[in-house]
mmCIF file of C-alpha atoms in Angstrom:
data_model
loop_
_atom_site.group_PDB
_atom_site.id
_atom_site.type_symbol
_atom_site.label_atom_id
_atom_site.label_comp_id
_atom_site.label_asym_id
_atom_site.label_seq_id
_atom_site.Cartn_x
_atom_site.Cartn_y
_atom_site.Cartn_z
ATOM 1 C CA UNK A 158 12.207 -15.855 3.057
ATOM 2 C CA UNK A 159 10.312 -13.073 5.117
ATOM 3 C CA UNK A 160 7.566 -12.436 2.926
ATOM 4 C CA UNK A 161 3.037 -11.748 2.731
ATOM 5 C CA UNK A 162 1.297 -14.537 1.248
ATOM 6 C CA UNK A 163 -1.720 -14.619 -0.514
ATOM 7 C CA UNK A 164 -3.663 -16.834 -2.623
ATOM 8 C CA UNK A 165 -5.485 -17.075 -4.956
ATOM 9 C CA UNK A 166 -3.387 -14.512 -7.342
ATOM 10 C CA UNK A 167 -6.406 -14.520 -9.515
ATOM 11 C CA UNK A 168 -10.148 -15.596 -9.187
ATOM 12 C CA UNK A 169 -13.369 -15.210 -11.250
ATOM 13 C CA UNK A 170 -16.418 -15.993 -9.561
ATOM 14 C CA UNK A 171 -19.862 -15.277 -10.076
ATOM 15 C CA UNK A 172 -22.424 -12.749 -8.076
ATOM 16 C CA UNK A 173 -23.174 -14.432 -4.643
ATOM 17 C CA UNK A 174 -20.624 -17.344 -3.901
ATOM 18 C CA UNK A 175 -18.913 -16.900 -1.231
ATOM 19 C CA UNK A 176 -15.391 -16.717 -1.372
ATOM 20 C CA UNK A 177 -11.913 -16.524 0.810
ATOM 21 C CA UNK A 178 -8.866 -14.748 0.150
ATOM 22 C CA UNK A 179 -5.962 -16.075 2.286
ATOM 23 C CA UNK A 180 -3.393 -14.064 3.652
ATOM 24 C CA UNK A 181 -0.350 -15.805 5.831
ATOM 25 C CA UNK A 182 2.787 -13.764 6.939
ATOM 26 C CA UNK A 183 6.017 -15.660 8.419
ATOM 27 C CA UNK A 184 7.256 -12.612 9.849
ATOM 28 C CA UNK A 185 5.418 -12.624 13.456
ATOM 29 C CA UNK A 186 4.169 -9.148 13.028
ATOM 30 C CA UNK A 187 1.521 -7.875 14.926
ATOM 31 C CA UNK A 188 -0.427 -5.889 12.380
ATOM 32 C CA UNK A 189 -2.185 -7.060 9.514
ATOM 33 C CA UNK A 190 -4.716 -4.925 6.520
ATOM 34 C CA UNK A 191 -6.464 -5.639 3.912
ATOM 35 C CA UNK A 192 -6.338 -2.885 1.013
ATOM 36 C CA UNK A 193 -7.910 -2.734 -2.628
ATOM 37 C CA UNK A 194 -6.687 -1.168 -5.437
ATOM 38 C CA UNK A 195 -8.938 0.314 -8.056
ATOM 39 C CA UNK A 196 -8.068 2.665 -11.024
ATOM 40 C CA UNK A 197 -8.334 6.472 -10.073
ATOM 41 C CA UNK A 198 -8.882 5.789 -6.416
ATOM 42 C CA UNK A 199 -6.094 4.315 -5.741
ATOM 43 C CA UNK A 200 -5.246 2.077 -2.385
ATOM 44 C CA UNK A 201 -8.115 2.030 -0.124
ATOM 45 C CA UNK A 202 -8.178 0.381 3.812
ATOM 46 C CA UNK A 203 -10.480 -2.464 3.700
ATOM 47 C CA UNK A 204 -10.032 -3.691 7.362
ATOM 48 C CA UNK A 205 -7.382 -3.855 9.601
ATOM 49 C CA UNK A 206 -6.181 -6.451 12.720
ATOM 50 C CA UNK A 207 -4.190 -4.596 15.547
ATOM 51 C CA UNK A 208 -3.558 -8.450 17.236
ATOM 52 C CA UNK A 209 -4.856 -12.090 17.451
ATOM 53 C CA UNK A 210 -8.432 -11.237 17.798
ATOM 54 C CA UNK A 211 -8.849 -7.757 17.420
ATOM 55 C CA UNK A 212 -10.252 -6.091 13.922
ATOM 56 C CA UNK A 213 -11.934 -2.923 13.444
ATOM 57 C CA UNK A 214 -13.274 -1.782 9.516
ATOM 58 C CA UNK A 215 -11.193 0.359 7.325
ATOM 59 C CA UNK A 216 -12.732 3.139 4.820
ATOM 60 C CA UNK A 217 -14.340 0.613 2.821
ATOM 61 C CA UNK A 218 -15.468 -2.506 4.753
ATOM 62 C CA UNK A 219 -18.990 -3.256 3.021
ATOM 63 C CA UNK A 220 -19.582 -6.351 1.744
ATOM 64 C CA UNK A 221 -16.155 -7.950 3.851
ATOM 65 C CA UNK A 222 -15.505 -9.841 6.337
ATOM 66 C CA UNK A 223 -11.871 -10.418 7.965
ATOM 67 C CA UNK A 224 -10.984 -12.804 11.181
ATOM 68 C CA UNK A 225 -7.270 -13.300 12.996
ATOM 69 C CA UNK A 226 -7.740 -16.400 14.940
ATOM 70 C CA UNK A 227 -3.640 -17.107 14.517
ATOM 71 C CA UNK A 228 -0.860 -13.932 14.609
ATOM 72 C CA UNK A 229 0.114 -15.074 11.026
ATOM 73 C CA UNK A 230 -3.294 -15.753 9.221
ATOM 74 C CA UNK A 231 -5.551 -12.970 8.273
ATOM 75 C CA UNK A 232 -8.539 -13.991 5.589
ATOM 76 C CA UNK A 233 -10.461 -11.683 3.794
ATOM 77 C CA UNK A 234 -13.987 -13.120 3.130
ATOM 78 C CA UNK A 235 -17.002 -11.875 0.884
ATOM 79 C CA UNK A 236 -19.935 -13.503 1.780
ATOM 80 C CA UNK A 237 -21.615 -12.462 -1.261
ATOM 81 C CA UNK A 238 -19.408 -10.693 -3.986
ATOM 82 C CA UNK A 239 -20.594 -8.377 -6.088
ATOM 83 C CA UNK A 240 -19.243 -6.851 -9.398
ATOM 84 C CA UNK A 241 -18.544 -3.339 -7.767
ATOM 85 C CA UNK A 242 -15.766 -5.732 -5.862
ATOM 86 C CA UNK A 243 -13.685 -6.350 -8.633
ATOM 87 C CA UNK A 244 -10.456 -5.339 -8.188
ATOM 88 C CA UNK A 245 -7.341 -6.185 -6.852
ATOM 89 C CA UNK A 246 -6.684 -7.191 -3.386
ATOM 90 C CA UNK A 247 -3.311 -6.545 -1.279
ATOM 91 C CA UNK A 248 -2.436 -7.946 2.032
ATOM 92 C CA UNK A 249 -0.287 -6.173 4.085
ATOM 93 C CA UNK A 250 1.231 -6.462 7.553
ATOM 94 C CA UNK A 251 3.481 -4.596 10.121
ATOM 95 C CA UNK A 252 6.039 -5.635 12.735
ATOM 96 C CA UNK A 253 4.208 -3.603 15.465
ATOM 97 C CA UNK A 254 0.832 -2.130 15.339
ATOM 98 C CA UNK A 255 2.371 0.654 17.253
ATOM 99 C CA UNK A 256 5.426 1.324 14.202
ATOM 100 C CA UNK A 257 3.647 1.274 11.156
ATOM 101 C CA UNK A 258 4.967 5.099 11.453
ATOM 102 C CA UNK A 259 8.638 3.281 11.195
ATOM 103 C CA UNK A 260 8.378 0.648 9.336
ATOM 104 C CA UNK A 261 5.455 0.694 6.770
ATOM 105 C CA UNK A 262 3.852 -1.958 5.815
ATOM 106 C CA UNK A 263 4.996 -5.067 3.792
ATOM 107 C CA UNK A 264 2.708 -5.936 1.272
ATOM 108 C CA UNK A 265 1.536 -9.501 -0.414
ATOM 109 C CA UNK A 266 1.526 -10.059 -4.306
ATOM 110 C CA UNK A 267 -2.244 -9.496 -4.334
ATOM 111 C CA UNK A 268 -4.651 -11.103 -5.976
ATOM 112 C CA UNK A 269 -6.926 -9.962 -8.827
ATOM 113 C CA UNK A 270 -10.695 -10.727 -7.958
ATOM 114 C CA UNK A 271 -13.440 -10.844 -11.283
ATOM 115 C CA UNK A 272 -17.511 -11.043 -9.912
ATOM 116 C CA UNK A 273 -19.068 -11.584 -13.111
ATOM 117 C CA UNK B 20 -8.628 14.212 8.189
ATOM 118 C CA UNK B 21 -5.650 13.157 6.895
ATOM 119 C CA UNK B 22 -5.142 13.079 3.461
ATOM 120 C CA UNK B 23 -2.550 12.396 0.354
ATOM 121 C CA UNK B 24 -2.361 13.838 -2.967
ATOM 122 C CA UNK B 25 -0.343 12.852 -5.633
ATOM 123 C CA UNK B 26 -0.937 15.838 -8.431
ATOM 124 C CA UNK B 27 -0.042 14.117 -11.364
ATOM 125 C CA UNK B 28 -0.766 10.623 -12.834
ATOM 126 C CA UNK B 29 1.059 10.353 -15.744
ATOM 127 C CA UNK B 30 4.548 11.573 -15.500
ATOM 128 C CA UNK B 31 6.930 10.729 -19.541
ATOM 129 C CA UNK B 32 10.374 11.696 -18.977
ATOM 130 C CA UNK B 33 13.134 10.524 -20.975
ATOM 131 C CA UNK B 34 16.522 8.685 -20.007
ATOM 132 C CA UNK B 35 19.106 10.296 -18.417
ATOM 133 C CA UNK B 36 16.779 13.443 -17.463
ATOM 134 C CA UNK B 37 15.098 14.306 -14.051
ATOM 135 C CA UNK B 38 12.384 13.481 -12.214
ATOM 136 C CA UNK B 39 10.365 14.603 -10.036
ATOM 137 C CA UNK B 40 7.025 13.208 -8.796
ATOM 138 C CA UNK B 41 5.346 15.580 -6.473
ATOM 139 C CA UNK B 42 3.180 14.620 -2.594
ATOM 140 C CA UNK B 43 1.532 16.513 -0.804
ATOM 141 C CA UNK B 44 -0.441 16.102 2.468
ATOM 142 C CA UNK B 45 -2.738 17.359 4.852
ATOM 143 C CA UNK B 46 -1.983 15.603 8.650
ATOM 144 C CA UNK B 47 -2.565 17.760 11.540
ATOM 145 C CA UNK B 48 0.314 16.016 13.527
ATOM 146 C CA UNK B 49 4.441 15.081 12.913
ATOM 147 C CA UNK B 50 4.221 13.069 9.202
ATOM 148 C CA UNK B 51 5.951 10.539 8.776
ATOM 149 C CA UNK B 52 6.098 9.347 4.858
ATOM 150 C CA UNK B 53 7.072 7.025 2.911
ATOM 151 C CA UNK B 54 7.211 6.452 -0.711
ATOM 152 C CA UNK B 55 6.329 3.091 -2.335
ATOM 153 C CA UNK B 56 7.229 1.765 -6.100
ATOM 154 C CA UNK B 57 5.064 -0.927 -7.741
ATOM 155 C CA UNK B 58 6.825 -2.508 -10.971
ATOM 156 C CA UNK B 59 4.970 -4.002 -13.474
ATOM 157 C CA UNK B 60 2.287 -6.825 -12.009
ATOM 158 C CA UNK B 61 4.280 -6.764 -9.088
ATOM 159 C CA UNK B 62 3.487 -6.136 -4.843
ATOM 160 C CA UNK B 63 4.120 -2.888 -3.381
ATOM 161 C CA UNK B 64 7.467 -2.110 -2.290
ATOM 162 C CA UNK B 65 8.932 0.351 0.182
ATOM 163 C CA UNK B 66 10.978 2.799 -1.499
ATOM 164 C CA UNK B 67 12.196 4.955 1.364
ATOM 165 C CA UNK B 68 10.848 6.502 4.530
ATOM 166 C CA UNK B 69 11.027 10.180 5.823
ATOM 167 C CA UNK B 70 12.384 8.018 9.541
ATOM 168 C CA UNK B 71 15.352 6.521 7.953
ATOM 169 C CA UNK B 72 16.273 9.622 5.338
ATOM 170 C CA UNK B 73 17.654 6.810 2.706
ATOM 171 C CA UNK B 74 18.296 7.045 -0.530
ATOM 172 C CA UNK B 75 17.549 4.289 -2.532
ATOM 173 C CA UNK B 76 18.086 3.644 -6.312
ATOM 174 C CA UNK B 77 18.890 7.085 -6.557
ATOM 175 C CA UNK B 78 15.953 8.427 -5.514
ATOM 176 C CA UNK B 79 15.504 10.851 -2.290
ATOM 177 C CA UNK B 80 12.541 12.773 -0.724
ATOM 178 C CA UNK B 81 12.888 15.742 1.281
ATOM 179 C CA UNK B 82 10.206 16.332 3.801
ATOM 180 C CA UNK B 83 9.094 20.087 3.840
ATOM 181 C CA UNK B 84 6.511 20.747 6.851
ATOM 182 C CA UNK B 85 6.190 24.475 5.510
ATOM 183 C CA UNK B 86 4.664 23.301 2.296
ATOM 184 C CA UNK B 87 3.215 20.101 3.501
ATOM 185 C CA UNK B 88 5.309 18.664 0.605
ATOM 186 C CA UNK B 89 7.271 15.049 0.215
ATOM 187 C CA UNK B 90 8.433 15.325 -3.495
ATOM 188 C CA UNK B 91 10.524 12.116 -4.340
ATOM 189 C CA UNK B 92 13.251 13.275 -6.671
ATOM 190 C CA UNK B 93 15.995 11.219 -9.072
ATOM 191 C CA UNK B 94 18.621 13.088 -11.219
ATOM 192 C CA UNK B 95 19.176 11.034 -13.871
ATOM 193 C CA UNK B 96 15.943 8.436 -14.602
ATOM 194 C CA UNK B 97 16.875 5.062 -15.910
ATOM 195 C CA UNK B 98 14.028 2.944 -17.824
ATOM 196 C CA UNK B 99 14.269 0.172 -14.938
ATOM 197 C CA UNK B 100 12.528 3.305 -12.638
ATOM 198 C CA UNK B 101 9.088 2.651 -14.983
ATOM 199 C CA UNK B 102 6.715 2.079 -12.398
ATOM 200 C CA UNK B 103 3.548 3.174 -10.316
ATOM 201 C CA UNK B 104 5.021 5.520 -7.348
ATOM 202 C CA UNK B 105 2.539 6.240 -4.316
ATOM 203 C CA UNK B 106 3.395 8.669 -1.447
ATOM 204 C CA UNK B 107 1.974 7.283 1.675
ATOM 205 C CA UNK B 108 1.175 8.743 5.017
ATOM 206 C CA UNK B 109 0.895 6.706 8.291
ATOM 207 C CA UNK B 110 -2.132 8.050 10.763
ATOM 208 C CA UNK B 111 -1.079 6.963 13.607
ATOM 209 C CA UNK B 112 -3.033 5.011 16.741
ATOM 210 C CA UNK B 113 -6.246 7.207 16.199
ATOM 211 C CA UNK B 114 -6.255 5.876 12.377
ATOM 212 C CA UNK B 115 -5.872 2.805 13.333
ATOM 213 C CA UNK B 116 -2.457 2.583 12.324
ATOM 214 C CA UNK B 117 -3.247 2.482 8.774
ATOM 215 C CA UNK B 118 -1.329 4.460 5.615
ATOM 216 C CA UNK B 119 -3.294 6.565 3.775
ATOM 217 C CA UNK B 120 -2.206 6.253 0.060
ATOM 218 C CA UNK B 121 -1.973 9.034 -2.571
ATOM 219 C CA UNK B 122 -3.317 8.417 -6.058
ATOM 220 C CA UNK B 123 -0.287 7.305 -7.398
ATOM 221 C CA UNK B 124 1.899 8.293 -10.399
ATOM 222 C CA UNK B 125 2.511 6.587 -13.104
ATOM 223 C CA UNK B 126 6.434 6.937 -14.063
ATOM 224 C CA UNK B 127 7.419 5.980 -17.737
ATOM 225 C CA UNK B 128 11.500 6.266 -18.938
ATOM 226 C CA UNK B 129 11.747 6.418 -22.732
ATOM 227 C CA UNK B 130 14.991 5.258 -23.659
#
């Protein structure tokens, strides 16, 4: 089945240890994002991976870090969480970096992130 | 700067009746929208897309560039349509490719 992957679907950590996020897509597509979802502000653009090795931030990149070393694999990483970065966490990817304006974006489950 | 708003956040209609859940965006270029639907503790899924003018579940959208308006629309709203709806609005290369996301409304079908 074509489908985002993410794990863990929930997490509670405390202030400071550093934690990953995976994100794996079986679809071969070329774009990849990171987005969080907060109450009242709705999705926001964490960062973003045009191809294997290229990232660039989104609105909201403090406090993250993202790599692509493989198409299909795109981890989200917070060296250091914080409570302001609870929330919930979606994956997302695109066939082409250059269609997102066709074909959207196809999201993972997401996962739901506590920083006590 | 491009942007999407989503007026209302709470929208209580009952069974059987209309709705309508209103976009609107600011985009200096051609828009091309979408609107996603996220059930209960579920991912985000596409709805429909201005490209393709589907209609999907029922529901349709009607791009008007006059009114910088995407209003997704459904005559007759069944409780199954209870969900989060978010209008979403791609920026293109110089955005990095990325959708901009409205607010979201919050859809809820009494029976």
């Amino acid at each position: 089945e074509a489908q985002v992957t993410q794990n863990p679907r929930y997490l509670i950590t405390v202030t400071g240890k550093k934690l990953t996020v995976t994100c794996s897509q079986n679809m071969n597509h070329e774009y990849m994002s990171w987005y969080r979802q907060d109450p009242g502000l709705g999705l926001r653009q964490i960062y973003y991976s045009m191809n294997v090795e290229v990232t660039d931030k989104g609105d909201v990149p403090e406090g993250y870090k993202v790599s692509r070393k493989e198409k299909r694999n795109f981890p989200l990483i917070l060296e250091s969480p914080s409570p302001n970065q609870t929330s919930l966490y979606f994956c997302a990817s695109s066939l082409h970096r250059d269609r997102v304006n066709n074909y959207g974006y196809t999201f993972g489950s997401g996962t739901r992130l506590t920083v006590v | 700067a491009q942007r999407v708003t989503q007026p209302e956040k709470l929208l209580s209609v009952f069974k059987g009746a209309p709705v309508e859940l209103k976009c609107n965006y600011s985009y200096s270029g051609s828009p091309e929208l979408f609107w996603y639907v996220q059930y209960s503790r579920q991912r985000l899924q596409l709805l429909l897309r201005h490209i393709s003018r589907e209609s999907i579940k029922g529901f349709t959208a009607d791009l008007n560039k006059g009114e910088t308006s995407f209003h997704l629309k459904k005559p007759f709203a069944q409780e199954e349509d209870s969900a989060m709806y978010y209008c979403a609005l791609p920026g293109g290369k110089a955005a990095g490719n990325k959708l901009t996301f409205g607010g979201g409304t919050r859809v809820l079908v009494k029976p």
